[in-house]
Short mmCIF file of C-alpha atoms and ligand atoms in Angstrom, two decimals:
data_model
loop_
_atom_site.label_atom_id
_atom_site.label_comp_id
_atom_site.label_asym_id
_atom_site.label_seq_id
_atom_site.Cartn_x
_atom_site.Cartn_y
_atom_site.Cartn_z
CA UNK U 1 -9.10 4.80 -8.25
CA UNK U 2 -9.94 8.73 -8.57
CA UNK U 3 -9.02 9.97 -12.55
CA UNK U 4 -9.31 13.45 -12.95
CA UNK U 5 -9.08 14.99 -9.01
CA UNK U 6 -6.50 12.24 -7.99
CA UNK U 7 -4.67 12.67 -4.14
CA UNK U 8 -2.49 10.78 -1.87
CA UNK U 9 -1.91 11.31 1.63
CA UNK U 10 0.99 10.83 3.96
CA UNK U 11 1.68 11.28 7.89
CA UNK U 12 1.34 9.43 11.12
CA UNK U 13 -0.98 9.91 14.35
CA UNK U 14 1.23 11.43 16.60
CA UNK U 15 3.94 12.41 13.61
CA UNK U 16 5.05 15.87 12.13
CA UNK U 17 2.03 16.86 9.95
CA UNK U 18 -0.23 15.18 7.75
CA UNK U 19 0.49 16.10 4.40
CA UNK U 20 -1.71 15.91 0.41
CA UNK U 21 -1.22 16.33 -2.77
CA UNK U 22 -4.07 16.44 -5.12
CA UNK U 23 -3.69 16.87 -8.79
CA UNK U 24 -6.35 17.60 -10.52
CA UNK U 25 -8.06 20.85 -9.38
CA UNK U 26 -8.62 23.22 -12.65
CA UNK U 27 -6.73 26.45 -13.09
CA UNK U 28 -8.77 29.70 -12.38
CA UNK U 29 -10.11 28.42 -9.18
CA UNK U 30 -10.41 30.20 -5.96
CA UNK U 31 -9.79 28.04 -2.70
CA UNK U 32 -11.00 29.29 0.35
CA UNK U 33 -8.64 28.02 3.13
CA UNK U 34 -11.51 29.05 5.54
CA UNK U 35 -14.07 27.28 4.31
CA UNK U 36 -11.39 23.91 4.58
CA UNK U 37 -10.66 25.47 8.28
CA UNK U 38 -14.61 25.26 9.23
CA UNK U 39 -14.68 21.73 7.59
CA UNK U 40 -11.72 20.35 9.70
CA UNK U 41 -13.29 21.56 12.92
CA UNK U 42 -16.34 20.50 12.57
CA UNK U 43 -14.46 16.92 11.93
CA UNK U 44 -13.13 17.60 15.30
CA UNK U 45 -16.64 18.51 17.50
CA UNK U 46 -19.24 16.21 18.04
CA UNK U 47 -20.12 14.59 20.85
CA UNK U 48 -18.20 11.54 22.41
CA UNK U 49 -14.47 12.79 21.51
CA UNK U 50 -11.74 11.79 23.59
CA UNK U 51 -9.24 14.64 25.15
CA UNK U 52 -6.84 14.39 21.90
CA UNK U 53 -9.30 16.75 20.70
CA UNK U 54 -8.47 19.04 23.09
CA UNK U 55 -4.69 19.05 21.70
CA UNK U 56 -5.37 19.92 18.20
CA UNK U 57 -7.01 22.88 16.47
CA UNK U 58 -6.78 21.69 12.72
CA UNK U 59 -5.63 24.34 10.72
CA UNK U 60 -4.66 23.96 6.99
CA UNK U 61 -1.50 25.37 4.72
CA UNK U 62 -1.25 25.20 1.45
CA UNK U 63 1.98 25.26 0.00
CA UNK U 64 1.86 24.53 -3.97
CA UNK U 65 -0.50 24.98 -6.86
CA UNK U 66 -1.39 29.02 -6.47
CA UNK U 67 -0.54 31.74 -7.00
CA UNK U 68 -2.06 35.15 -5.94
CA UNK U 69 -4.67 33.39 -4.61
CA UNK U 70 -5.76 31.36 -8.12
CA UNK U 71 -4.84 27.92 -8.66
CA UNK U 72 -2.49 26.94 -11.59
CA UNK U 73 -3.51 23.18 -12.51
CA UNK U 74 -0.36 22.40 -10.85
CA UNK U 75 -0.75 20.06 -7.63
CA UNK U 76 -1.58 21.34 -4.76
CA UNK U 77 0.13 20.72 -1.43
CA UNK U 78 -1.94 20.55 1.63
CA UNK U 79 0.00 20.49 5.20
CA UNK U 80 -1.64 20.25 8.72
CA UNK U 81 0.39 20.27 11.57
CA UNK U 82 0.06 17.45 15.02
CA UNK U 83 -0.12 19.50 17.59
CA UNK U 84 0.74 16.57 19.80
CA UNK U 85 3.83 15.98 18.00
CA UNK U 86 5.84 17.72 20.54
CA UNK U 87 4.74 14.47 22.98
CA UNK U 88 6.15 12.54 20.75
CA UNK U 89 9.36 12.92 19.17
CA UNK U 90 11.37 10.86 20.89
CA UNK U 91 8.51 7.83 19.97
CA UNK U 92 7.88 9.00 16.65
CA UNK U 93 11.80 9.78 15.79
CA UNK U 94 12.66 9.26 12.26
CA UNK U 95 16.36 8.67 12.70
CA UNK U 96 17.85 5.14 12.85
CA UNK U 97 18.91 4.27 16.71
CA UNK U 98 22.01 1.47 17.53
CA UNK U 99 19.60 0.04 19.85
CA UNK U 100 15.60 0.75 20.60
CA UNK U 101 15.13 1.85 23.03
CA UNK U 102 11.39 2.26 23.45
CA UNK U 103 8.93 0.18 25.00
CA UNK U 104 7.25 -1.82 22.12
CA UNK U 105 3.66 -3.02 21.75
CA UNK U 106 3.03 -6.33 20.97
CA UNK U 107 -0.37 -7.07 22.49
CA UNK U 108 -2.97 -6.05 19.37
CA UNK U 109 -6.46 -4.61 20.63
CA UNK U 110 -9.48 -6.43 18.73
CA UNK U 111 -11.21 -4.04 15.59
CA UNK U 112 -8.10 -2.21 15.09
CA UNK U 113 -5.40 -2.65 12.43
CA UNK U 114 -2.70 -4.54 15.06
CA UNK U 115 -2.81 -7.76 14.45
CA UNK U 116 -3.41 -8.25 10.28
CA UNK U 117 -1.07 -5.54 10.20
CA UNK U 118 1.91 -6.77 11.93
CA UNK U 119 1.29 -10.33 9.97
CA UNK U 120 1.23 -8.89 6.85
CA UNK U 121 4.60 -5.96 7.75
CA UNK U 122 6.52 -8.35 10.24
CA UNK U 123 6.75 -5.56 12.69
CA UNK U 124 7.74 -6.19 16.08
CA UNK U 125 6.87 -2.77 17.56
CA UNK U 126 2.54 -2.98 16.84
CA UNK U 127 2.76 1.07 17.06
CA UNK U 128 4.19 0.94 13.40
CA UNK U 129 0.95 -0.42 12.54
CA UNK U 130 -1.31 1.81 14.70
CA UNK U 131 -0.02 4.82 13.58
CA UNK U 132 -0.66 5.25 9.97
CA UNK U 133 -3.52 2.57 10.63
CA UNK U 134 -5.27 5.21 13.08
CA UNK U 135 -8.25 7.56 12.01
CA UNK U 136 -6.13 11.14 12.27
CA UNK U 137 -4.82 10.70 8.95
CA UNK U 138 -8.46 11.43 7.80
CA UNK U 139 -7.45 15.38 8.61
CA UNK U 140 -6.49 15.70 5.80
CA UNK U 141 -8.95 13.82 3.68
CA UNK U 142 -11.35 16.53 4.94
CA UNK U 143 -9.21 19.08 3.89
CA UNK U 144 -8.52 17.43 0.14
CA UNK U 145 -12.40 16.46 0.10
CA UNK U 146 -13.31 20.35 1.32
CA UNK U 147 -11.74 21.80 -1.77
CA UNK U 148 -13.85 19.29 -3.87
CA UNK U 149 -16.91 20.82 -2.14
CA UNK U 150 -15.85 24.48 -3.04
CA UNK U 151 -15.90 23.35 -6.72
CA UNK U 152 -19.19 21.60 -6.24
CA UNK U 153 -20.65 24.49 -4.77
CA UNK U 154 -19.86 26.18 -7.92
CA UNK U 155 -22.25 24.28 -9.71
CA UNK U 156 -24.88 24.36 -6.72
CA UNK U 157 -23.79 20.97 -5.45
CA UNK U 158 -24.76 20.73 -1.94
CA UNK U 159 -24.76 17.97 0.54
CA UNK U 160 -26.47 17.69 3.60
CA UNK U 161 -25.24 14.95 7.06
CA UNK U 162 -27.27 14.06 8.88
CA UNK U 163 -26.88 11.48 11.81
CA UNK U 164 -29.43 8.58 11.91
CA UNK U 165 -28.79 6.90 15.40
CA UNK U 166 -26.27 5.48 18.41
CA UNK U 167 -26.78 2.69 20.12
CA UNK U 168 -30.59 2.80 18.10
CA UNK U 169 -30.98 5.94 19.44
CA UNK U 170 -31.42 9.51 17.89
CA UNK U 171 -30.79 11.10 20.72
CA UNK U 172 -27.75 9.61 21.67
CA UNK U 173 -25.95 12.03 24.44
CA UNK U 174 -26.81 11.05 26.76
CA UNK U 175 -26.36 7.22 25.86
CA UNK U 176 -22.86 8.72 25.17
CA UNK U 177 -22.33 9.12 28.43
CA UNK U 178 -23.29 6.01 30.35
CA UNK U 179 -21.02 4.21 27.82
CA UNK U 180 -18.37 6.29 28.84
CA UNK U 181 -18.86 5.72 32.51
CA UNK U 182 -19.10 1.75 31.35
CA UNK U 183 -15.79 1.88 29.51
CA UNK U 184 -16.43 1.17 26.55
CA UNK U 185 -17.71 2.69 23.11
CA UNK U 186 -20.13 3.02 20.32
CA UNK U 187 -20.48 3.24 16.60
CA UNK U 188 -23.65 4.49 14.84
CA UNK U 189 -25.43 4.93 12.05
CA UNK U 190 -25.65 8.47 9.28
CA UNK U 191 -26.67 10.05 6.26
CA UNK U 192 -25.74 12.08 3.47
CA UNK U 193 -27.69 13.33 1.10
CA UNK U 194 -26.21 15.31 -2.16
CA UNK U 195 -28.44 17.37 -3.90
CA UNK U 196 -28.46 19.37 -7.37
CA UNK U 197 -25.80 16.41 -9.12
CA UNK U 198 -26.29 16.44 -12.77
CA UNK U 199 -27.65 13.09 -14.34
CA UNK U 200 -25.59 10.90 -16.28
CA UNK U 201 -22.27 10.71 -14.27
CA UNK U 202 -20.49 7.44 -13.64
CA UNK U 203 -21.29 4.71 -16.05
CA UNK U 204 -22.72 1.02 -16.70
CA UNK U 205 -20.39 0.17 -19.28
CA UNK U 206 -17.80 -1.19 -16.78
CA UNK U 207 -17.99 -2.33 -12.80
CA UNK U 208 -15.74 0.23 -11.85
CA UNK U 209 -17.30 3.13 -13.66
CA UNK U 210 -20.13 2.43 -11.58
CA UNK U 211 -21.09 5.74 -9.41
CA UNK U 212 -22.49 3.83 -5.95
CA UNK U 213 -19.35 1.31 -6.32
CA UNK U 214 -17.57 4.48 -6.54
CA UNK U 215 -19.32 6.11 -3.43
CA UNK U 216 -19.18 2.85 -1.44
CA UNK U 217 -15.56 2.37 -1.72
CA UNK U 218 -14.82 6.20 -0.73
CA UNK U 219 -17.35 5.83 2.33
CA UNK U 220 -15.89 2.24 3.34
CA UNK U 221 -12.27 3.71 3.04
CA UNK U 222 -13.47 5.63 6.66
CA UNK U 223 -12.09 3.78 8.76
CA UNK U 224 -14.53 1.96 11.33
CA UNK U 225 -16.93 2.04 8.47
CA UNK U 226 -18.62 -1.64 8.30
CA UNK U 227 -21.95 -1.06 5.53
CA UNK U 228 -23.07 1.82 3.00
CA UNK U 229 -26.23 1.97 1.55
CA UNK U 230 -27.92 3.91 -1.60
CA UNK U 231 -31.31 4.70 -1.29
CA UNK U 232 -33.66 2.55 0.03
CA UNK U 233 -30.55 0.00 0.78
CA UNK U 234 -30.81 -2.71 3.61
CA UNK U 235 -34.86 -2.33 3.37
CA UNK U 236 -34.97 -3.18 -0.41
CA UNK U 237 -35.68 -6.93 0.34
CA UNK U 238 -38.90 -6.17 2.30
CA UNK U 239 -40.60 -4.85 -0.67
CA UNK U 240 -41.93 -5.93 -4.07
CA UNK U 241 -40.25 -4.63 -7.59
CA UNK U 242 -43.79 -2.93 -8.46
CA UNK U 243 -43.73 -0.86 -4.95
CA UNK U 244 -40.08 0.23 -4.94
CA UNK U 245 -39.05 1.50 -8.46
CA UNK U 246 -39.37 5.03 -9.27
CA UNK U 247 -41.87 6.22 -11.59
CA UNK U 248 -41.23 8.46 -13.90
CA UNK U 249 -42.83 12.01 -15.17
CA UNK U 250 -42.60 14.66 -17.00
CA UNK U 251 -43.37 18.30 -16.51
CA UNK U 252 -41.68 20.84 -18.26
CA UNK U 253 -38.74 18.47 -16.59
CA UNK U 254 -38.32 14.57 -16.07
CA UNK U 255 -38.82 14.16 -12.62
CA UNK U 256 -39.07 10.51 -10.54
CA UNK U 257 -42.42 10.17 -7.89
CA UNK U 258 -40.16 8.27 -5.53
CA UNK U 259 -36.20 8.20 -4.80
CA UNK U 260 -36.27 4.61 -3.05
CA UNK U 261 -32.88 4.81 -5.81
CA UNK U 262 -31.42 7.21 -3.81
CA UNK U 263 -30.52 9.14 -6.83
CA UNK U 264 -28.59 6.23 -8.70
CA UNK U 265 -29.90 3.99 -11.64
CA UNK U 266 -27.22 1.60 -13.26
CA UNK U 267 -24.80 3.10 -11.55
CA UNK U 268 -25.25 6.97 -13.35
CA UNK U 269 -26.77 9.37 -11.26
CA UNK U 270 -30.16 9.84 -12.57
CA UNK U 271 -30.63 13.50 -11.18
CA UNK U 272 -32.30 12.71 -7.74
CA UNK U 273 -30.65 13.34 -4.89
CA UNK U 274 -27.44 11.16 -4.08
CA UNK U 275 -28.56 9.36 -0.66
CA UNK U 276 -26.13 7.10 1.18
CA UNK U 277 -26.01 5.64 4.64
CA UNK U 278 -23.02 4.25 6.38
CA UNK U 279 -22.82 2.44 9.60
CA UNK U 280 -19.46 2.76 11.73
CA UNK U 281 -18.47 0.18 14.21
CA UNK U 282 -17.87 0.65 18.11
CA UNK U 283 -14.68 2.55 18.82
CA UNK U 284 -12.13 -0.62 18.85
CA UNK U 285 -9.88 1.02 21.77
CA UNK U 286 -11.81 0.63 24.57
CA UNK U 287 -11.11 0.50 28.21
CA UNK U 288 -13.27 -2.35 29.42
CA UNK U 289 -10.17 -5.44 28.85
CA UNK U 290 -10.98 -7.50 25.40
CA UNK U 291 -9.04 -11.36 25.10
CA UNK U 292 -5.69 -11.00 22.68
CA UNK U 293 -2.59 -12.38 22.71
CA UNK U 294 0.92 -10.84 23.33
CA UNK U 295 2.41 -11.21 20.12
CA UNK U 296 5.66 -11.93 21.78
CA UNK U 297 4.83 -14.61 23.33
CA UNK U 298 2.16 -15.92 22.42
CA UNK U 299 0.61 -15.89 26.40
CA UNK U 300 -3.49 -14.57 26.74
CA UNK U 301 -3.44 -11.57 27.78
CA UNK U 302 -5.79 -7.92 28.43
CA UNK U 303 -5.39 -5.39 25.46
CA UNK U 304 -3.56 -2.47 25.52
CA UNK U 305 -5.51 0.97 26.10
CA UNK U 306 -4.11 4.19 25.53
CA UNK U 307 -6.88 7.40 25.68
CA UNK U 308 -9.62 7.54 23.16
CA UNK U 309 -12.99 8.46 21.87
CA UNK U 310 -16.00 6.55 22.93
CA UNK U 311 -18.15 7.81 19.94
CA UNK U 312 -16.96 9.66 16.48
CA UNK U 313 -20.10 8.75 14.45
CA UNK U 314 -20.42 12.49 13.37
CA UNK U 315 -16.73 13.09 12.88
CA UNK U 316 -17.22 10.18 10.59
CA UNK U 317 -20.13 11.54 9.69
CA UNK U 318 -17.87 14.76 7.98
CA UNK U 319 -14.99 12.80 6.21
CA UNK U 320 -17.64 10.35 4.24
CA UNK U 321 -19.41 13.57 3.38
CA UNK U 322 -15.47 14.84 2.18
CA UNK U 323 -15.22 11.76 0.15
CA UNK U 324 -17.79 11.18 -1.01
CA UNK U 325 -17.12 15.42 -2.32
CA UNK U 326 -14.21 14.09 -4.13
CA UNK U 327 -15.66 11.13 -6.27
CA UNK U 328 -18.50 13.16 -7.84
CA UNK U 329 -16.36 15.75 -8.48
CA UNK U 330 -13.85 13.58 -10.06
CA UNK U 331 -17.01 11.96 -12.72
CA UNK U 332 -18.52 15.68 -13.04
CA UNK U 333 -14.91 16.99 -14.43
CA UNK U 334 -14.88 13.75 -16.51
CA UNK U 335 -18.57 15.32 -18.36
CA UNK U 336 -17.95 18.72 -18.01
CA UNK U 337 -13.81 19.49 -18.70
CA UNK U 338 -11.12 19.41 -16.41
CA UNK U 339 -8.34 21.89 -17.05
CA UNK U 340 -9.90 25.56 -16.31
CA UNK U 341 -12.80 26.32 -14.15
CA UNK U 342 -14.59 29.20 -17.00
CA UNK U 343 -14.18 26.43 -19.67
CA UNK U 344 -15.66 23.78 -17.46
CA UNK U 345 -18.76 26.46 -16.36
CA UNK U 346 -19.63 27.26 -20.74
CA UNK U 347 -19.76 23.14 -20.32
CA UNK U 348 -21.56 22.47 -18.30
CA UNK U 349 -24.50 25.01 -19.05
CA UNK U 350 -24.05 24.04 -22.43
CA UNK U 351 -24.75 20.30 -21.04
CA UNK U 352 -26.92 19.90 -17.77
C1 EPS N 1 -7.60 7.51 17.50
C2 EPS N 1 -6.67 7.29 18.59
C3 EPS N 1 -7.75 8.95 19.33
C4 EPS N 1 -7.89 9.56 18.38
C5 EPS N 1 -7.27 9.94 16.47
C6 EPS N 1 -7.59 8.20 16.18
O1 EPS N 1 -6.32 9.10 18.93
P1 EPS N 1 -5.01 9.54 20.21
O2 EPS N 1 -3.94 7.85 20.55
O3 EPS N 1 -3.70 10.27 19.79
O4 EPS N 1 -5.66 9.04 21.80
O5 EPS N 1 -8.21 11.28 19.12
O6 EPS N 1 -7.90 10.55 16.06
C7 EPS N 1 -7.84 12.01 15.67
C8 EPS N 1 -6.06 12.59 16.34
C9 EPS N 1 -8.15 12.60 14.87
O7 EPS N 1 -7.74 13.48 14.63
O8 EPS N 1 -9.63 12.13 14.76
C10 EPS N 1 -7.26 5.97 16.48
O9 EPS N 1 -6.35 5.04 17.42
O10 EPS N 1 -7.58 5.93 15.30
#
């Protein structure tokens, strides 16, 4: 979907590594690897993560597209190792076997990709679904988003992330501990604000160019996100039009009296902060048994449990923030040019 800042990722949860290829990073930009690693650490932290996060310590290696510290406009290849792979070499082997001696996992876990993924791709072992469906792959999305954030920062476009609630509570650590003891899991709601976004990113002229639509897709792509709101979002239905539309004023520069639209009108940024909130469903891997069907013989059974996070809403917010950065940068490059960073700066100074 992205036109200028395009990327693909590969990698399984317990495979050797995660890889990302970004195309569209302007030439002449100095990528700060430490900043990428800081963002990766933010994704790994947060209250409620499981034991896997004690195994991994995500750091990125830039494998191509940079020379003497500066981007060359060539595709940039990024790699993050999965430390846990050492323990999964046999189970995740890429080599063919005469006989598969690995025990198949055949009872889909409700809420996961297991059931629909098996039906779609016709696998015997649900591990072939869950390894790629796993949220592990979002580490690479964060690395790619972090490069986008660094470029946006050159233009003073920055973001803030806030956790709004977990199980309806603002102060949620205690809730998470209670739920951990119950063998259950939690989701939550978070808010992301993008500041200093220039007027006119996105467009109303076609459905797939609307900035709010593209942002919603980017945030919905984060595993377990089930709702995305812009500005007042779901609250709009409680108000009259005259109460919620943001009145425009001019006092040397344009500004709106309020920002209920969350910085987007007609699918375009309007110069106010872009305000996005989203809801994550509870983690689907839970100790408490959930009913399912064993697909090998269609018998009723209880869903399989592997170690898991209890609540990953803080990680989810970090991933969403980085995905939004990719979208905003993509639109920014559309408006201000994309070949080299000096040219983009000149265009920005003239137009913004
Ligand atoms: C995940 C299950 C857990 C999480 C994982 C996502 O991994 P494991 O099965 O190895 O315990 O820790 O998240 C990550 C590895 C990560 O880096 O965020 C799942 O099923 O989606």
